[in-house]
Amino acid sequence: MARLKLKEHVINRDWCKGCGICVDFCPKQVLELDSKEKVIAARPEDCICCKLCELRCPDLAIEVLTDRDDKND
Amino acid sequence: MTEKIKFVQGNEACVEGALYAGVDFFAGYPITPSTEIAEVLSKRLPEKGGKFIQMEDEIASMCAIIGASLTGHKVMTATSGPGFSLKQEALGYACMAEIPCVIVNVQRGGPSTGNPTHVSQGDINQARWGTHGDHSIIALTASNHQDVFAMTVDAFNLAETYRTPVVLLFDEAVGHMREKLIVPEAGEIARVDRLRTSLGKGVDYHPYLPREDGRLPMSDFGGDHRYNVTGLFHDMWGFPSNNPKVVSGLLHHLNDKIENNVHNITRYKEHFMDDAEYILISYGSSARSAIHIATNRRARGEKMGVLELQSLWPFPEAMIREKCANAKAVLVVEMNMGQVMRHVKAAVDRPENVFLVNRIDGKLITPTDIKSLLRVIQGRGV
Amino acid sequence: MSVKEYIRERYFPHMWCPGCGHGTILNSLLHAVDQLQLDKKDLVMTSGIGCSARISGYVDFHSLHTIHGRALAFATGVKLSKPELKLIVPMGDGDALAIGGNHFIHAARRNIDITAIVMNNRIYGMTGGQFSPLSGAGKKATTAPYSTIDSAFDVVKLATAAGASFVARSTAYHVLETIDILKKAINHKGFSVVEILSQCPTHYGRKNKEGNASQMLKFQKDTTAKIGSKALEKNPLLIPRGIFVDNDVPEYCQAYDEVIERAMKGRKA
Ligand SMILES: Cc1ncc(C[n+]2csc(CCOP(=O)(O)OP(=O)(O)O)c2C)c(N)n1
Ligand code: SF4
């Protein structure tokens, strides 16, 4: 099966309310809240593309864009 | 042909009228004296592919017909006092969201469980003000089965024309009495069908934007246009708004669309009214006694007439003022504590000449009841 | 399609508080609908009144935001009058089971094809934190300053006893399970009830000292377990998650079609 490879975390700063759910439950601590209490991807290189942040976000403010990584086929 | 002449209860005449008007969805909960409407429709609706559902209560019935109206159906529910009380919140919703629907209230004595099997006309003001907040409403009534039929057809037509709930205020006597009904041929009475938007897919449709003629074309749920329906104040897309301009604009619209059309909505009948000096204003089964008296008095040469109201809301104030301009006395004949009488007093030029003939004991007003008051007014003693 | 195709973006950001579980439930529902590739034209969402009920304004379905507690009654009218539509009815716990309790059990009894979602935050969010019939005893609320003495309904047992033919439970934390359950519930022909534990950090969390949204989600994780799991076997006090009922029972609108058939035959005879 093709593994997913991160393209980017698309964060809608207008919709993010800074609740911190994505930050607290990211299994790899990829996300952080910035000084404006909005989420940012601080360590995207650690992302395993589980997309739980996208799915748990109550504000529909995160989208994890991915590519298929065919090298791992 | 013979099939068209029937000997039926008033409640069945209402069903015939509803079917003639095109009802295809009914939701209800049994309550005397309206139950026959549900019973007969449970048989008749599926025969023509329509739907009948007995809900868990009157609130649910009212809600269900609103839902069914939104899919493009002609809908009705029927009840009596206690059930009509329960329907009020959802009735207000239908006013606010502008959903065409017809609510029959076959009146019995109240308040509370009151007098279930006896006649009354005590819900006139409830039909107008039962739900909270400023709003307008249309309510029709009838004194005989042919008119029950006609007013029921009219109720559906007005509901579609003004995108509003319409209340049919019948009473136990008319509902349960049997008399002749001639069902007109199809097409004899005009039918107003749902005005649907002509806008195609992909064009921005505004469910709450009136056309130039004031009417608001609808779009069926399941159709090309997806929009929001809410009981909150809303903009032309149906989205909640508390913008003061939107709020007052909508409230004015809900009232104006009906109050500015009183002349189009008003329905009444005149019996011997041409030169009448004594005018009996009545409606529903009370009007039958009033007509009886006037017929007798006319035969004796007395100038007495009956103004029979068939629409109670919006109140036909201007019409009543005009018809009563030359009256020596106006007697309002009704089975309540003067609910219509008060509005008649407010309408006429000389309110001191307006009198009430009423009964509130569950018995029909008799010609003798009317005669007794006439003797006093006409100075002939008690 | 993407989930964004199913929302009315111009009304975002939505009105829910930061960390409110209702937003996550909306998110899960959108993913379910997206994965099923449903046509928006066929989708009707009916809701009542409450924070939860505002969900209907955000989805790009035919949407009917009604009165408190009555969403299922409205939905019954929509569904029976046009059975080809798919009805989704999200409700708050008060909306569904206090004022709307009667409609809830009767819709279940009829087994009408509607997907009912109970967004259970155990409190009246919209009116500012009063207790609900799902709060349970010993909880703090603005109308229970000395703690509640009322016990709670078990939504799963109630729905099952009332005749719902699909009954499931998930939480705002268990999003993958929620999406999977919602897909099954929507596809199920009959009345489906999905209880989703939600969090109201603003009122319930604050009053009951359960911490912020994340801490409340962790609580959902720690106090629930999948049916059939070891964890549940070991600790039966945990709240079970999963699908409890999935029965094939005659659906109401289909049964009514048979009524029509009988009535039409009777007329011809
Ligand atoms: C007939 C009626 N009674 C009371 C209210 C006030 N009210 C609005 S929402 C609500 C409760 C909301 O709680 P819930 O259904 O649990 O949803 P939540 O807000 O927690 O999502 C109440 C009591 C109302 N709108 N209508
Ligand atoms: S009050 Fe509670 S339920 Fe309502 S939006 Fe805020 S967190 Fe959600």
PDB file of C-alpha atoms in Angstrom, chain B residues 117-247:
ATOM      1  CA  THR B 117     -68.864  17.110  23.153  1.00  0.00           C
ATOM      2  CA  HIS B 118     -70.549  20.502  23.221  1.00  0.00           C
ATOM      3  CA  VAL B 119     -70.482  23.486  20.958  1.00  0.00           C
ATOM      4  CA  SER B 120     -68.553  26.694  21.535  1.00  0.00           C
ATOM      5  CA  GLN B 121     -66.890  29.477  19.629  1.00  0.00           C
ATOM      6  CA  GLY B 122     -64.383  30.318  22.294  1.00  0.00           C
ATOM      7  CA  ASP B 123     -61.165  30.039  20.290  1.00  0.00           C
ATOM      8  CA  ILE B 124     -61.598  33.037  18.001  1.00  0.00           C
ATOM      9  CA  ASN B 125     -58.990  35.150  19.728  1.00  0.00           C
ATOM     10  CA  GLN B 126     -56.722  32.188  20.278  1.00  0.00           C
ATOM     11  CA  ALA B 127     -56.573  31.694  16.529  1.00  0.00           C
ATOM     12  CA  ARG B 128     -55.365  35.274  16.243  1.00  0.00           C
ATOM     13  CA  TRP B 129     -53.072  35.566  19.217  1.00  0.00           C
ATOM     14  CA  GLY B 130     -52.472  32.025  20.450  1.00  0.00           C
ATOM     15  CA  THR B 131     -48.861  31.940  19.395  1.00  0.00           C
ATOM     16  CA  HIS B 132     -46.424  34.454  20.795  1.00  0.00           C
ATOM     17  CA  GLY B 133     -45.123  37.516  19.049  1.00  0.00           C
ATOM     18  CA  ASP B 134     -46.571  39.893  16.512  1.00  0.00           C
ATOM     19  CA  HIS B 135     -47.789  38.080  13.479  1.00  0.00           C
ATOM     20  CA  SER B 136     -50.796  37.974  11.252  1.00  0.00           C
ATOM     21  CA  ILE B 137     -53.004  35.042  10.432  1.00  0.00           C
ATOM     22  CA  ILE B 138     -55.944  34.076   8.267  1.00  0.00           C
ATOM     23  CA  ALA B 139     -58.945  32.339   9.860  1.00  0.00           C
ATOM     24  CA  LEU B 140     -62.115  31.283   8.076  1.00  0.00           C
ATOM     25  CA  THR B 141     -65.379  29.809   9.325  1.00  0.00           C
ATOM     26  CA  ALA B 142     -68.690  28.478   7.998  1.00  0.00           C
ATOM     27  CA  SER B 143     -72.275  27.872   9.093  1.00  0.00           C
ATOM     28  CA  ASN B 144     -73.350  25.097   6.731  1.00  0.00           C
ATOM     29  CA  HIS B 145     -71.790  22.208   4.904  1.00  0.00           C
ATOM     30  CA  GLN B 146     -71.685  23.754   1.469  1.00  0.00           C
ATOM     31  CA  ASP B 147     -69.745  26.632   2.982  1.00  0.00           C
ATOM     32  CA  VAL B 148     -67.564  24.332   5.055  1.00  0.00           C
ATOM     33  CA  PHE B 149     -66.575  22.778   1.761  1.00  0.00           C
ATOM     34  CA  ALA B 150     -66.021  26.123   0.045  1.00  0.00           C
ATOM     35  CA  MET B 151     -64.096  27.653   2.935  1.00  0.00           C
ATOM     36  CA  THR B 152     -61.856  24.611   3.167  1.00  0.00           C
ATOM     37  CA  VAL B 153     -60.970  24.952  -0.503  1.00  0.00           C
ATOM     38  CA  ASP B 154     -60.422  28.652   0.099  1.00  0.00           C
ATOM     39  CA  ALA B 155     -58.196  27.945   3.083  1.00  0.00           C
ATOM     40  CA  PHE B 156     -55.841  25.911   0.921  1.00  0.00           C
ATOM     41  CA  ASN B 157     -55.901  28.589  -1.769  1.00  0.00           C
ATOM     42  CA  LEU B 158     -55.128  31.395   0.658  1.00  0.00           C
ATOM     43  CA  ALA B 159     -52.376  29.360   2.322  1.00  0.00           C
ATOM     44  CA  GLU B 160     -50.634  29.025  -1.034  1.00  0.00           C
ATOM     45  CA  THR B 161     -51.301  32.595  -2.137  1.00  0.00           C
ATOM     46  CA  TYR B 162     -49.925  34.201   1.006  1.00  0.00           C
ATOM     47  CA  ARG B 163     -47.487  31.462   2.073  1.00  0.00           C
ATOM     48  CA  THR B 164     -49.051  31.259   5.473  1.00  0.00           C
ATOM     49  CA  PRO B 165     -50.903  28.945   7.822  1.00  0.00           C
ATOM     50  CA  VAL B 166     -54.687  29.290   7.546  1.00  0.00           C
ATOM     51  CA  VAL B 167     -56.972  28.318  10.418  1.00  0.00           C
ATOM     52  CA  LEU B 168     -60.440  26.898   9.809  1.00  0.00           C
ATOM     53  CA  LEU B 169     -62.558  27.681  12.854  1.00  0.00           C
ATOM     54  CA  PHE B 170     -65.518  25.369  12.725  1.00  0.00           C
ATOM     55  CA  ASP B 171     -67.607  24.359  15.722  1.00  0.00           C
ATOM     56  CA  GLU B 172     -68.975  21.155  17.183  1.00  0.00           C
ATOM     57  CA  ALA B 173     -72.519  21.724  15.892  1.00  0.00           C
ATOM     58  CA  VAL B 174     -71.464  22.264  12.301  1.00  0.00           C
ATOM     59  CA  GLY B 175     -68.847  19.537  12.556  1.00  0.00           C
ATOM     60  CA  HIS B 176     -71.231  16.843  13.728  1.00  0.00           C
ATOM     61  CA  MET B 177     -74.517  17.854  12.150  1.00  0.00           C
ATOM     62  CA  ARG B 178     -75.554  16.076   8.958  1.00  0.00           C
ATOM     63  CA  GLU B 179     -76.891  17.856   5.931  1.00  0.00           C
ATOM     64  CA  LYS B 180     -76.680  17.873   2.173  1.00  0.00           C
ATOM     65  CA  LEU B 181     -73.464  18.643   0.381  1.00  0.00           C
ATOM     66  CA  ILE B 182     -73.035  18.949  -3.349  1.00  0.00           C
ATOM     67  CA  VAL B 183     -69.440  18.408  -4.362  1.00  0.00           C
ATOM     68  CA  PRO B 184     -68.761  20.652  -7.355  1.00  0.00           C
ATOM     69  CA  GLU B 185     -67.274  19.230 -10.534  1.00  0.00           C
ATOM     70  CA  ALA B 186     -63.514  19.500 -10.751  1.00  0.00           C
ATOM     71  CA  GLY B 187     -62.585  22.952 -11.974  1.00  0.00           C
ATOM     72  CA  GLU B 188     -65.819  24.611 -10.841  1.00  0.00           C
ATOM     73  CA  ILE B 189     -64.010  26.194  -7.902  1.00  0.00           C
ATOM     74  CA  ALA B 190     -60.574  27.549  -8.734  1.00  0.00           C
ATOM     75  CA  ARG B 191     -57.585  25.933  -7.069  1.00  0.00           C
ATOM     76  CA  VAL B 192     -54.390  27.761  -6.243  1.00  0.00           C
ATOM     77  CA  ASP B 193     -51.429  25.476  -6.526  1.00  0.00           C
ATOM     78  CA  ARG B 194     -47.923  25.911  -5.166  1.00  0.00           C
ATOM     79  CA  LEU B 195     -46.048  28.786  -6.751  1.00  0.00           C
ATOM     80  CA  ARG B 196     -42.632  27.372  -7.486  1.00  0.00           C
ATOM     81  CA  THR B 197     -39.581  29.324  -8.500  1.00  0.00           C
ATOM     82  CA  SER B 198     -38.744  29.289 -12.178  1.00  0.00           C
ATOM     83  CA  LEU B 199     -35.058  29.743 -11.408  1.00  0.00           C
ATOM     84  CA  GLY B 200     -32.961  26.881 -12.657  1.00  0.00           C
ATOM     85  CA  LYS B 201     -30.158  24.951 -11.058  1.00  0.00           C
ATOM     86  CA  GLY B 202     -27.120  27.010 -10.162  1.00  0.00           C
ATOM     87  CA  VAL B 203     -29.012  30.319 -10.054  1.00  0.00           C
ATOM     88  CA  ASP B 204     -29.045  31.946  -6.614  1.00  0.00           C
ATOM     89  CA  TYR B 205     -32.575  31.441  -5.311  1.00  0.00           C
ATOM     90  CA  HIS B 206     -33.898  33.561  -2.445  1.00  0.00           C
ATOM     91  CA  PRO B 207     -36.667  31.740  -0.619  1.00  0.00           C
ATOM     92  CA  TYR B 208     -37.598  34.866   1.314  1.00  0.00           C
ATOM     93  CA  LEU B 209     -37.422  37.533  -1.351  1.00  0.00           C
ATOM     94  CA  PRO B 210     -40.933  38.606  -2.357  1.00  0.00           C
ATOM     95  CA  ARG B 211     -41.687  39.183  -6.039  1.00  0.00           C
ATOM     96  CA  GLU B 212     -43.118  42.469  -7.157  1.00  0.00           C
ATOM     97  CA  ASP B 213     -46.659  41.224  -6.507  1.00  0.00           C
ATOM     98  CA  GLY B 214     -45.637  40.286  -2.960  1.00  0.00           C
ATOM     99  CA  ARG B 215     -45.730  36.534  -3.495  1.00  0.00           C
ATOM    100  CA  LEU B 216     -42.753  34.342  -2.633  1.00  0.00           C
ATOM    101  CA  PRO B 217     -42.082  31.450  -5.002  1.00  0.00           C
ATOM    102  CA  MET B 218     -41.023  28.287  -3.228  1.00  0.00           C
ATOM    103  CA  SER B 219     -38.671  25.444  -4.031  1.00  0.00           C
ATOM    104  CA  ASP B 220     -39.382  21.914  -2.842  1.00  0.00           C
ATOM    105  CA  PHE B 221     -36.963  20.139  -0.526  1.00  0.00           C
ATOM    106  CA  GLY B 222     -35.255  17.627  -2.766  1.00  0.00           C
ATOM    107  CA  GLY B 223     -35.244  20.113  -5.636  1.00  0.00           C
ATOM    108  CA  ASP B 224     -32.407  22.064  -7.207  1.00  0.00           C
ATOM    109  CA  HIS B 225     -32.221  24.780  -4.588  1.00  0.00           C
ATOM    110  CA  ARG B 226     -30.914  24.120  -1.129  1.00  0.00           C
ATOM    111  CA  TYR B 227     -31.811  26.760   1.394  1.00  0.00           C
ATOM    112  CA  ASN B 228     -32.326  27.206   5.113  1.00  0.00           C
ATOM    113  CA  VAL B 229     -35.642  27.392   6.903  1.00  0.00           C
ATOM    114  CA  THR B 230     -35.668  28.706  10.452  1.00  0.00           C
ATOM    115  CA  GLY B 231     -37.947  30.157  13.084  1.00  0.00           C
ATOM    116  CA  LEU B 232     -35.303  32.747  13.910  1.00  0.00           C
ATOM    117  CA  PHE B 233     -35.502  36.099  12.207  1.00  0.00           C
ATOM    118  CA  HIS B 234     -33.812  35.549   8.893  1.00  0.00           C
ATOM    119  CA  ASP B 235     -32.580  37.201   5.734  1.00  0.00           C
ATOM    120  CA  MET B 236     -33.729  36.528   2.180  1.00  0.00           C
ATOM    121  CA  TRP B 237     -31.709  33.304   2.082  1.00  0.00           C
ATOM    122  CA  GLY B 238     -33.402  32.035   5.201  1.00  0.00           C
ATOM    123  CA  PHE B 239     -30.314  32.578   7.347  1.00  0.00           C
ATOM    124  CA  PRO B 240     -30.601  33.697  10.946  1.00  0.00           C
ATOM    125  CA  SER B 241     -30.048  37.393  11.408  1.00  0.00           C
ATOM    126  CA  ASN B 242     -30.551  39.814  14.256  1.00  0.00           C
ATOM    127  CA  ASN B 243     -29.727  42.839  12.196  1.00  0.00           C
ATOM    128  CA  PRO B 244     -32.380  45.343  13.360  1.00  0.00           C
ATOM    129  CA  LYS B 245     -33.272  46.221   9.784  1.00  0.00           C
ATOM    130  CA  VAL B 246     -33.778  42.578   8.857  1.00  0.00           C
ATOM    131  CA  VAL B 247     -35.820  41.940  11.997  1.00  0.00           C
TER     132      VAL B 247
END
